Amino acid sequence: MQNLIFFNHIMNPIYIHIPYCLHKCGYCDFNSHPENREESEIYVSALLSEIEHYAPQLADQEVPTVFFGGGTPTLLPPASLDKILGKVKQHFNLSADCEITIEANPATIKQETLEQIRSSGFNRISIGVQSFDLDELKLLERVHNEEEIHTTVDRARLAGFDNLSLDLMSGLPGQSPAIWQSHLQQALDKKPEHISAYGLTIEPTTSFFKLQERGLLTLPPEETHLEMFQTTIETLQSAGYEQYEISNFSRHGFECRHNLNYWDNGEYLGLGAGASSYLKGERFKNTNLPSRYIREVQAKGSAVESTEKLDLLHAMGETIMLGLRRLKGISIEDFENRFQISFKNVYGKVVDPLLNEGLITFNQNRMALSRKGLFIADSVILKFLA
């Protein structure tokens, strides 16, 4: 099989993982760990060392986005967040309009904290609302209430955040389309620039999975999920939000640029416990446990536990899998330039039946999911991975 040819990226986004949380929610399968203030101070020092370790590899490249995810990044003191971001600015070439995002939960953020974070250079905030209903929040094991959602959004605005995203979750046990509609409307009332509206999925490593296995957690039927998805699209589009990815909507010009790079299967550097990277055609992942991450970085500057070099077929399938999540789909020309192969020769037999069923479209040499295909996106995408 021929050698892979990857884009010669001159831009590499940076992801920074802060693994600490007040409480691990029942649905969460992210790499998160109980808050540990003593350890977190050492963790910050390890992050600074890891930043220095990788800086030479990206010395000649521009960084268009930086994303602090978790866990709950805002559990760290503002001074620590400022120190980490300052180190990134010192060692990497951030673009003039660099999008710098921080994830936040509504439970514990003070006005002063938000102002300090904003003055450090964070210019985008993503707030994990999930629901405006107290019973649903308790079910999800969230540590905030409805009032704290409104307070946090208002405080973020006062602190100067003019690029604000809200996360919502549909398809919860007992949730009806009418309740979901009310959540969407309450989110719209806060006038965010961006809304991520995800359906609840039960992952095998979560406590929700164990409850479902024991028959103690029942999700709404598939037709209700579909109705909620249709409601999401219609409600947000009628309010002026563009659906640019299956679960993501934004006002014009406020797409999450960091995540767009993931969906384009672009390269990026991940720092912190459990963070993944994709550089020069190779994927590598850090060890999950913060204490082990700290020890390894202290010993050798990095904490990589696994690496993977994708073969051609897997790399192409992954590019299609991610690209079809975007509403505008995949440029066939870009795909063929990237992999130096004929798209039709590889996927012609997959594409034809999907076209006949009206699940995908071709327009100006772009392949995208149709409205019908969006509703069963996972099963359509699987056709390209078989």
Short mmCIF file of C-alpha atoms in Angstrom, two decimals:
data_model
loop_
_atom_site.label_atom_id
_atom_site.label_comp_id
_atom_site.label_asym_id
_atom_site.label_seq_id
_atom_site.Cartn_x
_atom_site.Cartn_y
_atom_site.Cartn_z
CA MET A 1 0.00 0.00 0.00
CA GLN A 2 1.27 3.46 -0.87
CA ASN A 3 2.76 5.82 1.71
CA LEU A 4 0.51 8.30 3.47
CA ILE A 5 0.77 11.93 2.48
CA PHE A 6 -0.41 14.36 5.19
CA PHE A 7 -1.09 18.06 5.03
CA ASN A 8 1.98 20.13 5.71
CA HIS A 9 0.32 22.11 8.49
CA ILE A 10 1.74 25.48 9.40
CA MET A 11 -0.81 25.80 12.21
CA ASN A 12 -1.24 23.55 15.21
CA PRO A 13 -3.93 24.07 17.86
CA ILE A 14 -3.05 23.27 21.47
CA TYR A 15 -5.29 21.44 23.94
CA ILE A 16 -4.53 21.57 27.67
CA HIS A 17 -6.23 19.12 30.03
CA ILE A 18 -7.04 19.99 33.64
CA PRO A 19 -8.27 16.68 35.12
CA TYR A 20 -9.76 17.81 38.44
CA CYS A 21 -13.49 17.96 39.23
CA LEU A 22 -15.63 18.61 42.30
CA HIS A 23 -17.58 15.48 41.42
CA LYS A 24 -17.56 13.00 38.53
CA CYS A 25 -20.99 13.01 36.90
CA GLY A 26 -22.72 9.69 36.23
CA TYR A 27 -22.60 10.09 32.44
CA CYS A 28 -19.00 11.33 32.21
CA ASP A 29 -16.29 9.17 30.65
CA PHE A 30 -13.70 11.94 30.36
CA ASN A 31 -10.40 11.68 32.22
CA SER A 32 -11.44 13.42 35.44
CA HIS A 33 -10.36 12.96 39.05
CA PRO A 34 -11.45 14.34 42.45
CA GLU A 35 -10.15 17.80 43.32
CA ASN A 36 -6.74 17.57 44.98
CA ARG A 37 -5.31 21.00 45.74
CA GLU A 38 -1.92 19.77 46.91
CA GLU A 39 -1.43 17.58 43.85
CA SER A 40 -2.84 20.21 41.47
CA GLU A 41 -0.04 22.63 42.39
CA ILE A 42 2.53 20.03 41.34
CA TYR A 43 0.41 19.22 38.28
CA VAL A 44 0.65 22.83 37.12
CA SER A 45 4.45 22.66 37.41
CA ALA A 46 4.45 19.46 35.36
CA LEU A 47 2.34 21.12 32.68
CA LEU A 48 4.82 23.98 32.47
CA SER A 49 7.63 21.46 31.98
CA GLU A 50 5.68 19.58 29.30
CA ILE A 51 5.05 22.83 27.44
CA GLU A 52 8.80 23.49 27.38
CA HIS A 53 9.43 19.91 26.22
CA TYR A 54 7.25 20.22 23.11
CA ALA A 55 7.94 23.85 22.26
CA PRO A 56 10.88 23.11 19.90
CA GLN A 57 8.70 20.82 17.76
CA LEU A 58 6.28 23.65 16.95
CA ALA A 59 8.74 26.51 17.01
CA ASP A 60 8.17 27.45 13.36
CA GLN A 61 4.38 27.07 13.41
CA GLU A 62 1.53 29.38 14.30
CA VAL A 63 -1.00 28.36 16.96
CA PRO A 64 -4.53 29.47 15.99
CA THR A 65 -6.40 28.12 19.04
CA VAL A 66 -5.75 27.08 22.63
CA PHE A 67 -8.38 25.10 24.54
CA PHE A 68 -8.38 24.41 28.30
CA GLY A 69 -10.67 21.42 28.93
CA GLY A 70 -11.32 18.98 31.71
CA GLY A 71 -12.31 18.08 34.24
CA THR A 72 -13.05 21.59 35.43
CA PRO A 73 -10.23 24.00 34.50
CA THR A 74 -11.72 26.79 36.62
CA LEU A 75 -11.05 24.75 39.77
CA LEU A 76 -7.44 25.90 39.43
CA PRO A 77 -6.68 29.31 40.95
CA PRO A 78 -6.72 32.10 38.34
CA ALA A 79 -3.01 32.67 39.04
CA SER A 80 -2.27 29.07 37.99
CA LEU A 81 -4.31 29.40 34.80
CA ASP A 82 -2.51 32.66 34.06
CA LYS A 83 0.84 30.94 34.61
CA ILE A 84 -0.02 28.08 32.22
CA LEU A 85 -1.35 30.38 29.50
CA GLY A 86 1.62 32.70 29.98
CA LYS A 87 4.00 29.78 29.43
CA VAL A 88 2.11 28.85 26.24
CA LYS A 89 2.41 32.43 24.99
CA GLN A 90 6.12 32.45 25.87
CA HIS A 91 7.01 29.25 24.01
CA PHE A 92 4.57 29.15 21.08
CA ASN A 93 3.71 31.58 18.32
CA LEU A 94 0.05 32.38 18.95
CA SER A 95 -1.80 34.00 16.05
CA ALA A 96 -2.97 37.59 16.50
CA ASP A 97 -6.60 36.44 16.65
CA CYS A 98 -5.92 33.24 18.62
CA GLU A 99 -9.11 31.71 20.03
CA ILE A 100 -8.40 30.86 23.68
CA THR A 101 -11.19 28.84 25.27
CA ILE A 102 -11.76 27.73 28.84
CA GLU A 103 -14.43 25.28 29.98
CA ALA A 104 -16.35 26.20 33.12
CA ASN A 105 -19.09 24.78 35.32
CA PRO A 106 -21.70 27.13 36.79
CA ALA A 107 -21.26 26.00 40.40
CA THR A 108 -18.37 27.92 41.88
CA ILE A 109 -17.13 30.75 39.68
CA LYS A 110 -16.83 34.15 41.34
CA GLN A 111 -16.99 37.43 39.47
CA GLU A 112 -13.40 38.20 40.41
CA THR A 113 -12.24 34.83 39.08
CA LEU A 114 -13.89 35.42 35.71
CA GLU A 115 -12.38 38.90 35.47
CA GLN A 116 -8.91 37.53 36.22
CA ILE A 117 -9.31 34.76 33.65
CA ARG A 118 -10.45 37.24 31.01
CA SER A 119 -7.56 39.60 31.74
CA SER A 120 -5.11 36.69 31.40
CA GLY A 121 -6.11 36.37 27.74
CA PHE A 122 -8.92 33.82 27.66
CA ASN A 123 -11.40 35.19 25.13
CA ARG A 124 -13.94 32.35 24.83
CA ILE A 125 -15.79 30.50 27.60
CA SER A 126 -17.78 27.28 27.34
CA ILE A 127 -20.21 26.75 30.21
CA GLY A 128 -21.48 23.24 31.01
CA VAL A 129 -25.15 23.96 31.65
CA GLN A 130 -26.61 20.60 30.47
CA SER A 131 -30.10 21.35 31.82
CA PHE A 132 -32.22 24.14 33.33
CA ASP A 133 -34.31 21.66 35.35
CA LEU A 134 -33.28 20.93 38.95
CA ASP A 135 -34.46 17.30 38.85
CA GLU A 136 -32.52 16.66 35.65
CA LEU A 137 -29.43 18.31 37.11
CA LYS A 138 -29.68 16.03 40.14
CA LEU A 139 -30.09 13.00 37.86
CA LEU A 140 -26.96 14.04 35.95
CA GLU A 141 -25.19 14.58 39.29
CA ARG A 142 -24.35 18.16 38.40
CA VAL A 143 -23.29 20.31 41.34
CA HIS A 144 -25.04 23.50 40.18
CA ASN A 145 -28.63 24.70 40.13
CA GLU A 146 -30.64 26.78 37.68
CA GLU A 147 -29.96 30.07 39.45
CA GLU A 148 -26.20 29.49 39.28
CA ILE A 149 -26.45 29.03 35.50
CA HIS A 150 -27.93 32.49 35.06
CA THR A 151 -25.50 34.03 37.55
CA THR A 152 -22.46 32.50 35.84
CA VAL A 153 -23.50 33.63 32.37
CA ASP A 154 -24.23 37.15 33.61
CA ARG A 155 -20.89 37.27 35.43
CA ALA A 156 -19.04 36.08 32.33
CA ARG A 157 -20.62 38.88 30.32
CA LEU A 158 -19.67 41.45 32.98
CA ALA A 159 -16.11 40.11 32.90
CA GLY A 160 -15.91 40.89 29.18
CA PHE A 161 -16.51 37.51 27.53
CA ASP A 162 -18.19 38.29 24.21
CA ASN A 163 -17.73 34.76 22.85
CA LEU A 164 -19.75 32.45 25.09
CA SER A 165 -20.94 28.89 24.52
CA LEU A 166 -23.52 26.86 26.43
CA ASP A 167 -23.62 23.04 26.56
CA LEU A 168 -27.02 21.32 26.72
CA MET A 169 -27.95 17.64 26.88
CA SER A 170 -31.08 16.02 25.46
CA GLY A 171 -32.51 12.50 25.63
CA LEU A 172 -32.39 12.26 29.41
CA PRO A 173 -34.51 9.69 31.25
CA GLY A 174 -38.04 11.04 31.57
CA GLN A 175 -37.33 14.06 29.38
CA SER A 176 -40.03 15.04 26.89
CA PRO A 177 -39.66 17.09 23.69
CA ALA A 178 -41.60 19.89 25.40
CA ILE A 179 -39.15 20.02 28.33
CA TRP A 180 -36.23 19.98 25.90
CA GLN A 181 -37.82 22.83 23.95
CA SER A 182 -37.99 24.87 27.17
CA HIS A 183 -34.26 24.27 27.81
CA LEU A 184 -33.41 25.48 24.33
CA GLN A 185 -35.51 28.60 24.83
CA GLN A 186 -33.93 29.38 28.19
CA ALA A 187 -30.50 29.00 26.59
CA LEU A 188 -31.51 31.35 23.79
CA ASP A 189 -32.71 33.89 26.34
CA LYS A 190 -29.09 34.15 27.53
CA LYS A 191 -28.06 35.14 23.97
CA PRO A 192 -24.93 32.95 23.70
CA GLU A 193 -22.78 33.09 20.58
CA HIS A 194 -22.62 29.30 20.47
CA ILE A 195 -24.71 26.33 21.65
CA SER A 196 -23.60 22.69 21.82
CA ALA A 197 -26.68 20.45 22.02
CA TYR A 198 -25.70 16.82 22.57
CA GLY A 199 -27.82 13.74 23.01
CA LEU A 200 -27.03 11.69 26.12
CA THR A 201 -25.01 8.59 25.28
CA ILE A 202 -24.24 5.90 27.83
CA GLU A 203 -20.55 5.02 27.81
CA PRO A 204 -19.31 1.66 29.17
CA THR A 205 -16.96 3.16 31.78
CA THR A 206 -19.64 5.28 33.50
CA SER A 207 -21.91 4.71 36.49
CA PHE A 208 -24.88 5.38 34.19
CA PHE A 209 -23.88 2.29 32.23
CA LYS A 210 -24.02 0.17 35.38
CA LEU A 211 -27.45 1.57 36.22
CA GLN A 212 -28.70 0.86 32.71
CA GLU A 213 -27.35 -2.69 32.90
CA ARG A 214 -29.38 -3.23 36.08
CA GLY A 215 -32.53 -1.79 34.50
CA LEU A 216 -32.44 1.30 36.71
CA LEU A 217 -31.92 3.84 33.92
CA THR A 218 -34.16 4.00 30.85
CA LEU A 219 -33.64 6.49 28.04
CA PRO A 220 -36.48 7.85 25.88
CA PRO A 221 -37.33 5.78 22.76
CA GLU A 222 -35.54 6.43 19.48
CA GLU A 223 -38.48 8.32 17.96
CA THR A 224 -38.38 10.76 20.91
CA HIS A 225 -34.65 11.30 20.40
CA LEU A 226 -35.36 12.04 16.74
CA GLU A 227 -38.12 14.50 17.61
CA MET A 228 -35.78 16.29 20.03
CA PHE A 229 -33.08 16.48 17.37
CA GLN A 230 -35.53 17.97 14.89
CA THR A 231 -36.72 20.42 17.55
CA THR A 232 -33.11 21.46 18.20
CA ILE A 233 -32.44 22.21 14.54
CA GLU A 234 -35.70 24.07 13.95
CA THR A 235 -35.58 26.09 17.18
CA LEU A 236 -31.97 27.20 16.91
CA GLN A 237 -32.03 27.89 13.19
CA SER A 238 -35.17 30.00 13.53
CA ALA A 239 -33.34 32.00 16.23
CA GLY A 240 -30.49 32.79 13.83
CA TYR A 241 -28.02 30.04 14.72
CA GLU A 242 -26.28 28.08 11.99
CA GLN A 243 -25.89 24.33 12.43
CA TYR A 244 -22.30 23.80 11.35
CA GLU A 245 -21.79 20.37 12.94
CA ILE A 246 -24.24 17.65 13.98
CA SER A 247 -24.48 18.90 17.59
CA ASN A 248 -23.11 22.43 17.31
CA PHE A 249 -24.78 25.73 16.42
CA SER A 250 -23.43 29.25 16.33
CA ARG A 251 -24.11 32.78 15.29
CA HIS A 252 -22.25 33.72 12.12
CA GLY A 253 -18.49 33.83 12.71
CA PHE A 254 -18.62 32.18 16.13
CA GLU A 255 -17.99 28.54 15.22
CA CYS A 256 -15.58 26.86 17.64
CA ARG A 257 -12.41 27.07 15.57
CA HIS A 258 -10.59 24.64 17.83
CA ASN A 259 -13.14 21.89 17.25
CA LEU A 260 -13.32 22.63 13.53
CA ASN A 261 -9.71 21.48 13.33
CA TYR A 262 -10.65 18.13 14.94
CA TRP A 263 -13.47 17.59 12.45
CA ASP A 264 -11.09 18.41 9.61
CA ASN A 265 -8.79 15.71 11.06
CA GLY A 266 -6.09 18.34 11.44
CA GLU A 267 -3.03 18.01 13.61
CA TYR A 268 -2.84 19.32 17.19
CA LEU A 269 -0.79 19.10 20.38
CA GLY A 270 -2.42 17.82 23.58
CA LEU A 271 -0.84 18.57 26.96
CA GLY A 272 -1.73 17.22 30.39
CA ALA A 273 -2.90 13.93 31.88
CA GLY A 274 -4.74 11.79 29.32
CA ALA A 275 -4.36 14.36 26.54
CA SER A 276 -4.06 13.09 22.96
CA SER A 277 -1.96 14.59 20.17
CA TYR A 278 -1.77 14.19 16.40
CA LEU A 279 1.48 15.41 14.88
CA LYS A 280 3.27 14.44 11.65
CA GLY A 281 0.76 11.67 10.97
CA GLU A 282 1.23 10.04 14.36
CA ARG A 283 -1.27 9.88 17.21
CA PHE A 284 0.01 9.66 20.77
CA LYS A 285 -1.66 9.81 24.16
CA ASN A 286 -0.52 10.73 27.66
CA THR A 287 -1.10 8.56 30.70
CA ASN A 288 -4.42 9.26 32.46
CA LEU A 289 -3.55 9.26 36.16
CA PRO A 290 -2.40 12.75 37.24
CA SER A 291 0.13 11.44 39.79
CA ARG A 292 1.75 9.19 37.20
CA TYR A 293 1.67 11.98 34.61
CA ILE A 294 3.51 14.22 37.08
CA ARG A 295 6.18 11.60 37.80
CA GLU A 296 6.83 10.89 34.13
CA VAL A 297 7.03 14.54 33.13
CA GLN A 298 9.38 15.25 36.02
CA ALA A 299 11.58 12.36 34.88
CA LYS A 300 11.65 12.87 31.12
CA GLY A 301 9.60 15.93 30.12
CA SER A 302 6.70 13.95 28.64
CA ALA A 303 4.21 11.26 29.67
CA VAL A 304 3.27 9.45 26.47
CA GLU A 305 1.83 5.97 27.11
CA SER A 306 0.81 4.95 23.58
CA THR A 307 1.49 5.87 19.94
CA GLU A 308 -0.20 4.93 16.69
CA LYS A 309 0.67 5.49 13.06
CA LEU A 310 -2.46 5.03 10.96
CA ASP A 311 -2.32 3.08 7.71
CA LEU A 312 -3.85 4.63 4.60
CA LEU A 313 -7.27 2.98 4.84
CA HIS A 314 -7.74 3.89 8.50
CA ALA A 315 -6.54 7.45 7.96
CA MET A 316 -8.98 7.95 5.08
CA GLY A 317 -11.86 6.43 7.05
CA GLU A 318 -11.11 8.63 10.04
CA THR A 319 -11.04 11.74 7.85
CA ILE A 320 -14.45 10.86 6.42
CA MET A 321 -15.87 9.96 9.84
CA LEU A 322 -14.89 13.32 11.29
CA GLY A 323 -15.58 15.39 8.18
CA LEU A 324 -19.14 14.15 7.74
CA ARG A 325 -19.99 15.56 11.16
CA ARG A 326 -19.68 19.00 9.60
CA LEU A 327 -22.76 20.22 7.77
CA LYS A 328 -20.70 21.34 4.79
CA GLY A 329 -19.13 17.89 4.62
CA ILE A 330 -15.89 16.95 2.90
CA SER A 331 -14.11 18.47 -0.07
CA ILE A 332 -13.35 15.61 -2.44
CA GLU A 333 -10.50 17.62 -3.96
CA ASP A 334 -8.88 18.18 -0.55
CA PHE A 335 -9.34 14.51 0.30
CA GLU A 336 -7.66 13.36 -2.93
CA ASN A 337 -4.82 15.87 -2.51
CA ARG A 338 -4.24 14.71 1.04
CA PHE A 339 -4.14 11.00 0.30
CA GLN A 340 -3.07 11.04 -3.36
CA ILE A 341 -5.81 8.58 -4.29
CA SER A 342 -9.08 8.57 -6.23
CA PHE A 343 -12.06 8.95 -3.87
CA LYS A 344 -14.37 7.24 -6.38
CA ASN A 345 -12.07 4.24 -6.79
CA VAL A 346 -12.00 3.65 -3.03
CA TYR A 347 -15.55 4.56 -2.01
CA GLY A 348 -17.66 4.41 -5.17
CA LYS A 349 -19.45 1.23 -4.08
CA VAL A 350 -20.22 2.79 -0.69
CA VAL A 351 -21.40 6.14 -2.06
CA ASP A 352 -23.86 4.95 -4.73
CA PRO A 353 -26.40 3.23 -2.43
CA LEU A 354 -26.19 6.09 0.08
CA LEU A 355 -26.97 8.55 -2.71
CA ASN A 356 -29.88 6.39 -3.89
CA GLU A 357 -31.30 6.34 -0.34
CA GLY A 358 -30.96 10.12 -0.07
CA LEU A 359 -28.60 9.91 2.91
CA ILE A 360 -25.73 11.92 1.40
CA THR A 361 -25.46 14.73 -1.13
CA PHE A 362 -22.82 15.89 -3.60
CA ASN A 363 -22.62 19.60 -4.33
CA GLN A 364 -19.68 21.45 -5.91
CA ASN A 365 -17.45 18.44 -5.36
CA ARG A 366 -18.33 18.21 -1.67
CA MET A 367 -19.90 15.19 0.02
CA ALA A 368 -22.18 15.87 2.98
CA LEU A 369 -24.93 14.21 4.97
CA SER A 370 -28.43 15.06 3.84
CA ARG A 371 -31.08 16.17 6.38
CA LYS A 372 -32.28 12.56 6.38
CA GLY A 373 -28.71 11.33 6.81
CA LEU A 374 -28.10 13.64 9.76
CA PHE A 375 -30.70 11.80 11.82
CA ILE A 376 -28.83 8.49 11.41
CA ALA A 377 -25.33 9.94 11.03
CA ASP A 378 -23.53 7.20 12.94
CA SER A 379 -24.90 4.40 10.77
CA VAL A 380 -24.10 6.32 7.57
CA ILE A 381 -20.55 7.02 8.69
CA LEU A 382 -20.02 3.35 9.59
CA LYS A 383 -20.48 2.46 5.92
CA PHE A 384 -17.18 4.21 5.17
CA LEU A 385 -15.38 2.38 7.97
CA ALA A 386 -16.41 -1.15 7.04
#
